[in-house]
Amino acid sequence: MKFDTSNLYSKEASVLLDKNGNEFARLGTENRELVTYDDLPQVLIDAIVATEDSRYFQHNGVDFARFLKASIQQALGQSSAGGASTLTMQVVKNIFTDKTVDSGVAGIIRKFEDIYLSIFKLEKTYTKQEIIEYYVNNHFLGGSVYGVEEAAQSYFGKSVTELNLSEAAIIAGMFKSPNYYRPNVNPQNAEARRATVLYLMVRHGYITQEEADIAKSIPVESLTVPVNNSKTPYQGFIDTVVAELDDKYGLNPYTTSLKVYTTLDRGKQDAVNRVFNGETYDWINDKVQSGAAVVDAETGKILAIGNGRNIGNRKSTGLNQPN
């Protein structure tokens, strides 16, 4: 495995093609907003370390005690054991090795590649602070969001530098399953995950129980700003494609460069959008919601998606959003 440092911030976008083979969207890292370690509030750093890798500042890229424990648990058939990947190993897996290979002999080989590159390449070349920078800037964080600065702006309407403890815990919790814990789409899921992050922060001595209780008492929905899916008229279809790629193949087009051939019929999607926008149908009021899918009766292919009304102007209910 070649260790090319240019890959840390260089990755081709994924291209989505419609049913006629024409490009209708590019997904990936080209629009992310990079932040430095000094831009990150301490509460966010503490939340990430407590949740993802509690001994991050002590190990040399691999937490062997945790790795051995997880390996034994996996060998005993405990499905909840986890992989014991450190922050360094996650950076390596996201950028340098094939994270879709996770089982069998190939999975074992990939895991040892992760360990080797983490110890002898990444940790030898960069400081702990720089590795955290790569970690927070290179992570997909739900919807079309990439990196913690865009996450802070998209979910809370503020810069990452302004995050409070409650908001930082929400974002730190999203690294595990970004879409499932999107706070302005799945606030109940985000609230449960925030409680876990705050518990771990207390456990590892970063905050007091009183601070955790105060942060936990704030309703997630009161912190978030409305979902904005107005970047493209095809966002609902894109979200469905992203969810299917994850469900079927364990791939994320925001983090893995792909060329995706879809069944999108732009004419039918535009017609659905006009109905949902009230251009060709008179809705009783702006509160009425609806969802739709246009399906080819002969092939079963999904040609268009209606993922809700007034998406850019309301708090999402989570309707037709990928989990």
mmCIF file of C-alpha atoms in Angstrom:
data_model
loop_
_atom_site.group_PDB
_atom_site.id
_atom_site.type_symbol
_atom_site.label_atom_id
_atom_site.label_comp_id
_atom_site.label_asym_id
_atom_site.label_seq_id
_atom_site.Cartn_x
_atom_site.Cartn_y
_atom_site.Cartn_z
ATOM 1 C CA MET A 1 0.000 0.000 0.000
ATOM 2 C CA LYS A 2 1.508 3.295 -1.167
ATOM 3 C CA PHE A 3 1.430 6.119 1.352
ATOM 4 C CA ASP A 4 0.809 9.294 -0.641
ATOM 5 C CA THR A 5 0.289 12.325 1.584
ATOM 6 C CA SER A 6 -1.408 14.195 -1.260
ATOM 7 C CA ASN A 7 -4.405 11.883 -0.723
ATOM 8 C CA LEU A 8 -5.098 13.463 2.657
ATOM 9 C CA TYR A 9 -6.944 16.345 1.044
ATOM 10 C CA SER A 10 -7.234 15.168 -2.533
ATOM 11 C CA LYS A 11 -10.034 12.927 -3.710
ATOM 12 C CA GLU A 12 -12.076 12.826 -6.896
ATOM 13 C CA ALA A 13 -15.777 13.556 -6.584
ATOM 14 C CA SER A 14 -18.344 10.837 -7.238
ATOM 15 C CA VAL A 15 -20.371 11.303 -10.415
ATOM 16 C CA LEU A 16 -24.079 10.422 -10.614
ATOM 17 C CA LEU A 17 -25.547 9.718 -14.059
ATOM 18 C CA ASP A 18 -29.221 9.694 -15.033
ATOM 19 C CA LYS A 19 -30.968 6.964 -17.046
ATOM 20 C CA ASN A 20 -29.545 8.409 -20.271
ATOM 21 C CA GLY A 21 -25.972 8.372 -18.958
ATOM 22 C CA ASN A 22 -25.823 12.159 -18.429
ATOM 23 C CA GLU A 23 -24.268 13.620 -15.288
ATOM 24 C CA PHE A 24 -26.719 15.272 -12.891
ATOM 25 C CA ALA A 25 -24.683 15.543 -9.681
ATOM 26 C CA ARG A 26 -21.179 15.453 -8.242
ATOM 27 C CA LEU A 27 -20.709 14.412 -4.639
ATOM 28 C CA GLY A 28 -17.563 14.568 -2.594
ATOM 29 C CA THR A 29 -14.981 16.691 -0.923
ATOM 30 C CA GLU A 30 -14.395 19.566 -3.295
ATOM 31 C CA ASN A 31 -16.740 21.960 -1.465
ATOM 32 C CA ARG A 32 -15.711 21.241 2.113
ATOM 33 C CA GLU A 33 -14.548 24.012 4.443
ATOM 34 C CA LEU A 34 -11.236 23.107 6.067
ATOM 35 C CA VAL A 35 -10.458 24.040 9.657
ATOM 36 C CA THR A 36 -7.242 23.898 11.667
ATOM 37 C CA TYR A 37 -6.785 22.307 15.066
ATOM 38 C CA ASP A 38 -6.732 25.778 16.630
ATOM 39 C CA ASP A 39 -10.174 26.484 15.123
ATOM 40 C CA LEU A 40 -11.713 23.546 16.991
ATOM 41 C CA PRO A 41 -13.332 24.310 20.354
ATOM 42 C CA GLN A 42 -11.899 22.213 23.170
ATOM 43 C CA VAL A 43 -15.326 20.719 23.904
ATOM 44 C CA LEU A 44 -15.453 19.227 20.399
ATOM 45 C CA ILE A 45 -11.939 17.772 20.649
ATOM 46 C CA ASP A 46 -12.765 16.316 24.063
ATOM 47 C CA ALA A 47 -16.065 14.888 22.812
ATOM 48 C CA ILE A 48 -14.448 13.204 19.802
ATOM 49 C CA VAL A 49 -11.545 11.750 21.787
ATOM 50 C CA ALA A 50 -13.788 10.527 24.627
ATOM 51 C CA THR A 51 -16.154 8.858 22.160
ATOM 52 C CA GLU A 52 -13.878 7.520 19.441
ATOM 53 C CA ASP A 53 -10.447 6.969 21.011
ATOM 54 C CA SER A 54 -10.052 7.746 24.709
ATOM 55 C CA ARG A 55 -6.282 7.076 24.746
ATOM 56 C CA TYR A 56 -5.588 8.945 21.528
ATOM 57 C CA PHE A 57 -2.921 11.233 22.986
ATOM 58 C CA GLN A 58 -1.146 8.317 24.680
ATOM 59 C CA HIS A 59 -0.833 5.641 21.955
ATOM 60 C CA ASN A 60 1.388 5.633 18.858
ATOM 61 C CA GLY A 61 -1.391 5.059 16.344
ATOM 62 C CA VAL A 62 -2.827 1.787 17.642
ATOM 63 C CA ASP A 63 -4.373 1.107 21.040
ATOM 64 C CA PHE A 64 -3.131 -2.467 21.367
ATOM 65 C CA ALA A 65 -4.940 -3.173 24.654
ATOM 66 C CA ARG A 66 -8.259 -2.133 23.141
ATOM 67 C CA PHE A 67 -7.430 -3.883 19.865
ATOM 68 C CA LEU A 68 -6.656 -7.181 21.634
ATOM 69 C CA LYS A 69 -9.840 -6.988 23.727
ATOM 70 C CA ALA A 70 -11.990 -6.333 20.649
ATOM 71 C CA SER A 71 -10.297 -9.159 18.717
ATOM 72 C CA ILE A 72 -10.998 -11.657 21.499
ATOM 73 C CA GLN A 73 -14.616 -10.523 21.747
ATOM 74 C CA GLN A 74 -15.038 -10.848 17.977
ATOM 75 C CA ALA A 75 -13.504 -14.333 18.071
ATOM 76 C CA LEU A 76 -16.063 -15.257 20.729
ATOM 77 C CA GLY A 77 -18.851 -14.101 18.445
ATOM 78 C CA GLN A 78 -19.776 -10.888 20.235
ATOM 79 C CA SER A 79 -21.235 -8.755 17.448
ATOM 80 C CA SER A 80 -21.050 -5.576 19.547
ATOM 81 C CA ALA A 81 -17.311 -5.818 20.094
ATOM 82 C CA GLY A 82 -16.388 -3.227 17.468
ATOM 83 C CA GLY A 83 -13.123 -2.937 15.595
ATOM 84 C CA ALA A 84 -11.121 -0.866 18.101
ATOM 85 C CA SER A 85 -9.904 1.496 15.383
ATOM 86 C CA THR A 86 -8.106 4.556 16.713
ATOM 87 C CA LEU A 87 -8.574 8.025 15.216
ATOM 88 C CA THR A 88 -5.315 7.485 13.332
ATOM 89 C CA MET A 89 -6.507 4.159 11.958
ATOM 90 C CA GLN A 90 -9.808 5.715 10.896
ATOM 91 C CA VAL A 91 -7.953 8.400 8.934
ATOM 92 C CA VAL A 92 -5.899 5.679 7.236
ATOM 93 C CA LYS A 93 -8.988 3.596 6.495
ATOM 94 C CA ASN A 94 -10.936 6.564 5.122
ATOM 95 C CA ILE A 95 -8.135 7.725 2.834
ATOM 96 C CA PHE A 96 -5.528 5.063 2.087
ATOM 97 C CA THR A 97 -6.989 1.552 2.364
ATOM 98 C CA ASP A 98 -10.156 -0.130 1.123
ATOM 99 C CA LYS A 99 -12.643 0.205 3.974
ATOM 100 C CA THR A 100 -15.222 -1.920 2.126
ATOM 101 C CA VAL A 101 -12.996 -4.980 2.692
ATOM 102 C CA ASP A 102 -13.812 -5.920 6.260
ATOM 103 C CA SER A 103 -14.023 -9.699 6.501
ATOM 104 C CA GLY A 104 -12.132 -12.884 5.695
ATOM 105 C CA VAL A 105 -8.453 -13.007 4.779
ATOM 106 C CA ALA A 106 -8.689 -9.778 2.781
ATOM 107 C CA GLY A 107 -10.166 -8.036 5.827
ATOM 108 C CA ILE A 108 -7.320 -9.246 8.047
ATOM 109 C CA ILE A 109 -4.743 -8.043 5.515
ATOM 110 C CA ARG A 110 -6.431 -4.659 5.299
ATOM 111 C CA LYS A 111 -6.491 -4.357 9.088
ATOM 112 C CA PHE A 112 -2.737 -4.958 9.254
ATOM 113 C CA GLU A 113 -2.247 -2.384 6.502
ATOM 114 C CA ASP A 114 -4.195 0.068 8.666
ATOM 115 C CA ILE A 115 -1.950 -0.707 11.643
ATOM 116 C CA TYR A 116 1.282 -0.415 9.658
ATOM 117 C CA LEU A 117 0.348 2.884 7.993
ATOM 118 C CA SER A 118 -0.966 4.302 11.277
ATOM 119 C CA ILE A 119 2.195 3.566 13.296
ATOM 120 C CA PHE A 120 4.993 3.895 10.768
ATOM 121 C CA LYS A 121 3.598 6.479 8.346
ATOM 122 C CA LEU A 122 0.882 8.765 9.665
ATOM 123 C CA GLU A 123 2.058 9.038 13.283
ATOM 124 C CA LYS A 124 5.712 9.354 12.171
ATOM 125 C CA THR A 125 4.903 12.105 9.682
ATOM 126 C CA TYR A 126 2.271 14.212 11.439
ATOM 127 C CA THR A 127 1.540 15.481 14.936
ATOM 128 C CA LYS A 128 -1.479 14.338 16.922
ATOM 129 C CA GLN A 129 -3.066 17.725 16.303
ATOM 130 C CA GLU A 130 -2.583 17.463 12.528
ATOM 131 C CA ILE A 131 -4.102 13.976 12.471
ATOM 132 C CA ILE A 132 -7.201 15.292 14.249
ATOM 133 C CA GLU A 133 -7.405 18.007 11.583
ATOM 134 C CA TYR A 134 -7.452 15.350 8.860
ATOM 135 C CA TYR A 135 -10.017 13.360 10.832
ATOM 136 C CA VAL A 136 -12.528 16.183 11.279
ATOM 137 C CA ASN A 137 -12.072 17.614 7.777
ATOM 138 C CA ASN A 138 -12.307 14.297 5.925
ATOM 139 C CA HIS A 139 -15.464 12.871 7.467
ATOM 140 C CA PHE A 140 -18.883 12.673 5.846
ATOM 141 C CA LEU A 141 -21.399 13.975 8.393
ATOM 142 C CA GLY A 142 -24.837 13.358 6.940
ATOM 143 C CA GLY A 143 -26.884 14.526 3.952
ATOM 144 C CA SER A 144 -24.433 16.375 1.721
ATOM 145 C CA VAL A 145 -22.347 17.638 4.637
ATOM 146 C CA TYR A 146 -18.604 17.034 4.745
ATOM 147 C CA GLY A 147 -16.367 18.053 7.645
ATOM 148 C CA VAL A 148 -17.148 19.632 11.008
ATOM 149 C CA GLU A 149 -17.236 23.248 9.818
ATOM 150 C CA GLU A 150 -19.943 22.514 7.268
ATOM 151 C CA ALA A 151 -21.730 20.358 9.861
ATOM 152 C CA ALA A 152 -21.783 23.228 12.358
ATOM 153 C CA GLN A 153 -23.081 25.625 9.696
ATOM 154 C CA SER A 154 -25.655 23.197 8.288
ATOM 155 C CA TYR A 155 -27.072 21.901 11.555
ATOM 156 C CA PHE A 156 -26.656 24.816 13.958
ATOM 157 C CA GLY A 157 -26.186 27.873 11.740
ATOM 158 C CA LYS A 158 -22.839 28.799 13.272
ATOM 159 C CA SER A 159 -19.119 28.241 12.848
ATOM 160 C CA VAL A 160 -17.472 25.260 14.503
ATOM 161 C CA THR A 161 -15.555 27.734 16.680
ATOM 162 C CA GLU A 162 -18.857 28.751 18.329
ATOM 163 C CA LEU A 163 -20.181 25.297 19.257
ATOM 164 C CA ASN A 164 -21.339 24.794 22.821
ATOM 165 C CA LEU A 165 -21.010 21.506 24.720
ATOM 166 C CA SER A 166 -24.418 20.179 23.695
ATOM 167 C CA GLU A 167 -23.829 20.902 19.989
ATOM 168 C CA ALA A 168 -20.279 19.538 20.099
ATOM 169 C CA ALA A 169 -21.556 16.290 21.628
ATOM 170 C CA ILE A 170 -24.134 15.956 18.847
ATOM 171 C CA ILE A 171 -21.528 16.368 16.099
ATOM 172 C CA ALA A 172 -19.068 14.031 17.836
ATOM 173 C CA GLY A 173 -21.812 11.427 18.011
ATOM 174 C CA MET A 174 -22.503 11.654 14.290
ATOM 175 C CA PHE A 175 -19.167 10.103 13.281
ATOM 176 C CA LYS A 176 -20.584 6.651 14.106
ATOM 177 C CA SER A 177 -23.585 6.860 11.740
ATOM 178 C CA PRO A 178 -23.939 10.304 10.124
ATOM 179 C CA ASN A 179 -27.397 10.084 8.568
ATOM 180 C CA TYR A 180 -28.964 8.149 11.429
ATOM 181 C CA TYR A 181 -27.880 10.828 13.910
ATOM 182 C CA ARG A 182 -28.579 13.916 11.780
ATOM 183 C CA PRO A 183 -29.997 16.309 14.374
ATOM 184 C CA ASN A 184 -32.342 18.239 12.078
ATOM 185 C CA VAL A 185 -33.692 15.060 10.481
ATOM 186 C CA ASN A 186 -33.616 12.504 13.303
ATOM 187 C CA PRO A 187 -33.572 14.587 16.512
ATOM 188 C CA GLN A 188 -34.581 11.689 18.781
ATOM 189 C CA ASN A 189 -31.706 9.558 17.497
ATOM 190 C CA ALA A 190 -29.340 12.505 17.897
ATOM 191 C CA GLU A 191 -30.568 13.085 21.457
ATOM 192 C CA ALA A 192 -29.913 9.475 22.456
ATOM 193 C CA ARG A 193 -26.457 9.529 20.890
ATOM 194 C CA ARG A 194 -25.650 12.878 22.554
ATOM 195 C CA ALA A 195 -26.441 11.296 25.936
ATOM 196 C CA THR A 196 -23.912 8.539 25.202
ATOM 197 C CA VAL A 197 -21.212 11.046 24.218
ATOM 198 C CA LEU A 198 -21.824 13.144 27.340
ATOM 199 C CA TYR A 199 -21.665 10.017 29.504
ATOM 200 C CA LEU A 200 -18.282 9.127 28.002
ATOM 201 C CA MET A 201 -17.027 12.674 28.515
ATOM 202 C CA VAL A 202 -17.934 12.429 32.202
ATOM 203 C CA ARG A 203 -16.410 8.954 32.454
ATOM 204 C CA HIS A 204 -13.092 10.139 31.036
ATOM 205 C CA GLY A 205 -12.992 13.285 33.152
ATOM 206 C CA TYR A 206 -13.583 15.961 30.533
ATOM 207 C CA ILE A 207 -16.758 17.384 32.092
ATOM 208 C CA THR A 208 -18.714 17.100 35.331
ATOM 209 C CA GLN A 209 -22.011 15.260 35.691
ATOM 210 C CA GLU A 210 -23.712 18.611 36.268
ATOM 211 C CA GLU A 211 -22.376 19.958 32.960
ATOM 212 C CA ALA A 212 -23.547 16.806 31.201
ATOM 213 C CA ASP A 213 -27.030 17.083 32.704
ATOM 214 C CA ILE A 214 -27.370 20.714 31.592
ATOM 215 C CA ALA A 215 -26.206 19.906 28.038
ATOM 216 C CA LYS A 216 -28.503 16.870 27.893
ATOM 217 C CA SER A 217 -31.530 18.882 29.019
ATOM 218 C CA ILE A 218 -31.477 21.121 25.930
ATOM 219 C CA PRO A 219 -33.955 19.881 23.269
ATOM 220 C CA VAL A 220 -32.063 19.004 20.088
ATOM 221 C CA GLU A 221 -34.709 20.630 17.923
ATOM 222 C CA SER A 222 -34.183 23.955 19.697
ATOM 223 C CA LEU A 223 -30.524 23.941 18.616
ATOM 224 C CA THR A 224 -30.914 23.137 14.930
ATOM 225 C CA VAL A 225 -31.710 25.222 11.897
ATOM 226 C CA PRO A 226 -34.089 24.075 9.121
ATOM 227 C CA VAL A 227 -32.900 21.485 6.636
ATOM 228 C CA ASN A 228 -31.759 23.021 3.388
ATOM 229 C CA ASN A 229 -32.000 20.563 0.514
ATOM 230 C CA SER A 230 -32.273 23.286 -2.119
ATOM 231 C CA LYS A 231 -28.760 22.782 -3.527
ATOM 232 C CA THR A 232 -30.210 20.739 -6.389
ATOM 233 C CA PRO A 233 -33.730 19.828 -7.565
ATOM 234 C CA TYR A 234 -32.588 16.205 -7.452
ATOM 235 C CA GLN A 235 -31.590 16.098 -3.767
ATOM 236 C CA GLY A 236 -34.357 13.690 -2.801
ATOM 237 C CA PHE A 237 -33.261 11.258 -5.492
ATOM 238 C CA ILE A 238 -29.612 11.712 -4.492
ATOM 239 C CA ASP A 239 -30.415 10.931 -0.843
ATOM 240 C CA THR A 240 -32.161 7.735 -1.940
ATOM 241 C CA VAL A 241 -29.180 6.678 -4.075
ATOM 242 C CA VAL A 242 -26.765 7.363 -1.198
ATOM 243 C CA ALA A 243 -28.887 5.293 1.198
ATOM 244 C CA GLU A 244 -29.095 2.381 -1.260
ATOM 245 C CA LEU A 245 -25.340 2.384 -1.874
ATOM 246 C CA ASP A 246 -24.765 2.230 1.863
ATOM 247 C CA ASP A 247 -27.391 -0.464 2.493
ATOM 248 C CA LYS A 248 -26.387 -2.757 -0.372
ATOM 249 C CA TYR A 249 -22.655 -2.211 -0.753
ATOM 250 C CA GLY A 250 -21.414 -0.360 2.326
ATOM 251 C CA LEU A 251 -20.219 2.481 0.081
ATOM 252 C CA ASN A 252 -20.592 6.226 0.577
ATOM 253 C CA PRO A 253 -20.197 8.351 -2.582
ATOM 254 C CA TYR A 254 -19.262 11.360 -0.443
ATOM 255 C CA THR A 255 -16.172 9.563 0.834
ATOM 256 C CA THR A 256 -15.451 6.987 -1.905
ATOM 257 C CA SER A 257 -15.015 8.155 -5.495
ATOM 258 C CA LEU A 258 -17.624 6.375 -7.609
ATOM 259 C CA LYS A 259 -19.371 6.584 -10.956
ATOM 260 C CA VAL A 260 -23.007 5.723 -10.241
ATOM 261 C CA TYR A 261 -25.475 4.841 -13.000
ATOM 262 C CA THR A 262 -28.985 5.612 -11.758
ATOM 263 C CA THR A 263 -32.520 5.336 -13.114
ATOM 264 C CA LEU A 264 -33.352 9.044 -12.729
ATOM 265 C CA ASP A 265 -35.709 10.411 -15.387
ATOM 266 C CA ARG A 266 -35.154 14.156 -15.202
ATOM 267 C CA GLY A 267 -38.399 15.004 -16.979
ATOM 268 C CA LYS A 268 -40.469 13.004 -14.519
ATOM 269 C CA GLN A 269 -38.452 14.335 -11.553
ATOM 270 C CA ASP A 270 -39.037 17.908 -12.692
ATOM 271 C CA ALA A 271 -42.768 17.178 -12.974
ATOM 272 C CA VAL A 272 -42.842 15.715 -9.446
ATOM 273 C CA ASN A 273 -40.960 18.768 -8.137
ATOM 274 C CA ARG A 274 -43.501 21.112 -9.732
ATOM 275 C CA VAL A 275 -46.346 19.257 -7.997
ATOM 276 C CA PHE A 276 -44.608 19.328 -4.622
ATOM 277 C CA ASN A 277 -43.663 23.010 -5.028
ATOM 278 C CA GLY A 278 -47.338 23.917 -5.692
ATOM 279 C CA GLU A 279 -46.706 24.996 -9.268
ATOM 280 C CA THR A 280 -49.089 22.472 -10.855
ATOM 281 C CA TYR A 281 -51.207 21.498 -7.836
ATOM 282 C CA ASP A 282 -53.001 23.600 -5.225
ATOM 283 C CA TRP A 283 -52.220 22.280 -1.748
ATOM 284 C CA ILE A 284 -54.602 23.126 1.099
ATOM 285 C CA ASN A 285 -51.802 24.732 3.122
ATOM 286 C CA ASP A 286 -48.027 24.636 3.609
ATOM 287 C CA LYS A 287 -48.300 22.169 6.494
ATOM 288 C CA VAL A 288 -49.623 19.270 4.409
ATOM 289 C CA GLN A 289 -46.853 16.767 3.694
ATOM 290 C CA SER A 290 -46.504 14.089 1.074
ATOM 291 C CA GLY A 291 -44.066 11.566 -0.367
ATOM 292 C CA ALA A 292 -44.024 9.898 -3.768
ATOM 293 C CA ALA A 293 -42.057 7.578 -6.011
ATOM 294 C CA VAL A 294 -42.510 7.269 -9.769
ATOM 295 C CA VAL A 295 -41.886 3.647 -10.780
ATOM 296 C CA ASP A 296 -41.550 2.069 -14.207
ATOM 297 C CA ALA A 297 -44.369 -0.503 -14.197
ATOM 298 C CA GLU A 298 -42.476 -2.893 -16.487
ATOM 299 C CA THR A 299 -39.042 -2.870 -14.860
ATOM 300 C CA GLY A 300 -39.705 -1.648 -11.306
ATOM 301 C CA LYS A 301 -37.066 1.062 -11.706
ATOM 302 C CA ILE A 302 -37.540 4.209 -9.616
ATOM 303 C CA LEU A 303 -37.597 7.160 -12.013
ATOM 304 C CA ALA A 304 -38.344 10.039 -9.657
ATOM 305 C CA ILE A 305 -38.692 10.764 -5.927
ATOM 306 C CA GLY A 306 -40.914 13.189 -4.056
ATOM 307 C CA ASN A 307 -39.246 13.616 -0.667
ATOM 308 C CA GLY A 308 -41.569 16.137 0.953
ATOM 309 C CA ARG A 309 -42.800 19.693 0.556
ATOM 310 C CA ASN A 310 -41.064 22.958 1.500
ATOM 311 C CA ILE A 311 -37.902 21.052 2.366
ATOM 312 C CA GLY A 312 -35.735 24.156 2.535
ATOM 313 C CA ASN A 313 -38.154 26.094 4.731
ATOM 314 C CA ARG A 314 -39.060 23.711 7.530
ATOM 315 C CA LYS A 315 -37.700 21.426 10.158
ATOM 316 C CA SER A 316 -37.579 18.020 8.515
ATOM 317 C CA THR A 317 -39.680 15.220 9.943
ATOM 318 C CA GLY A 318 -37.242 12.697 8.572
ATOM 319 C CA LEU A 319 -39.679 11.719 5.793
ATOM 320 C CA ASN A 320 -37.882 9.812 3.048
ATOM 321 C CA GLN A 321 -34.465 10.645 4.459
ATOM 322 C CA PRO A 322 -31.782 7.971 4.553
ATOM 323 C CA ASN A 323 -30.996 6.502 7.950
#
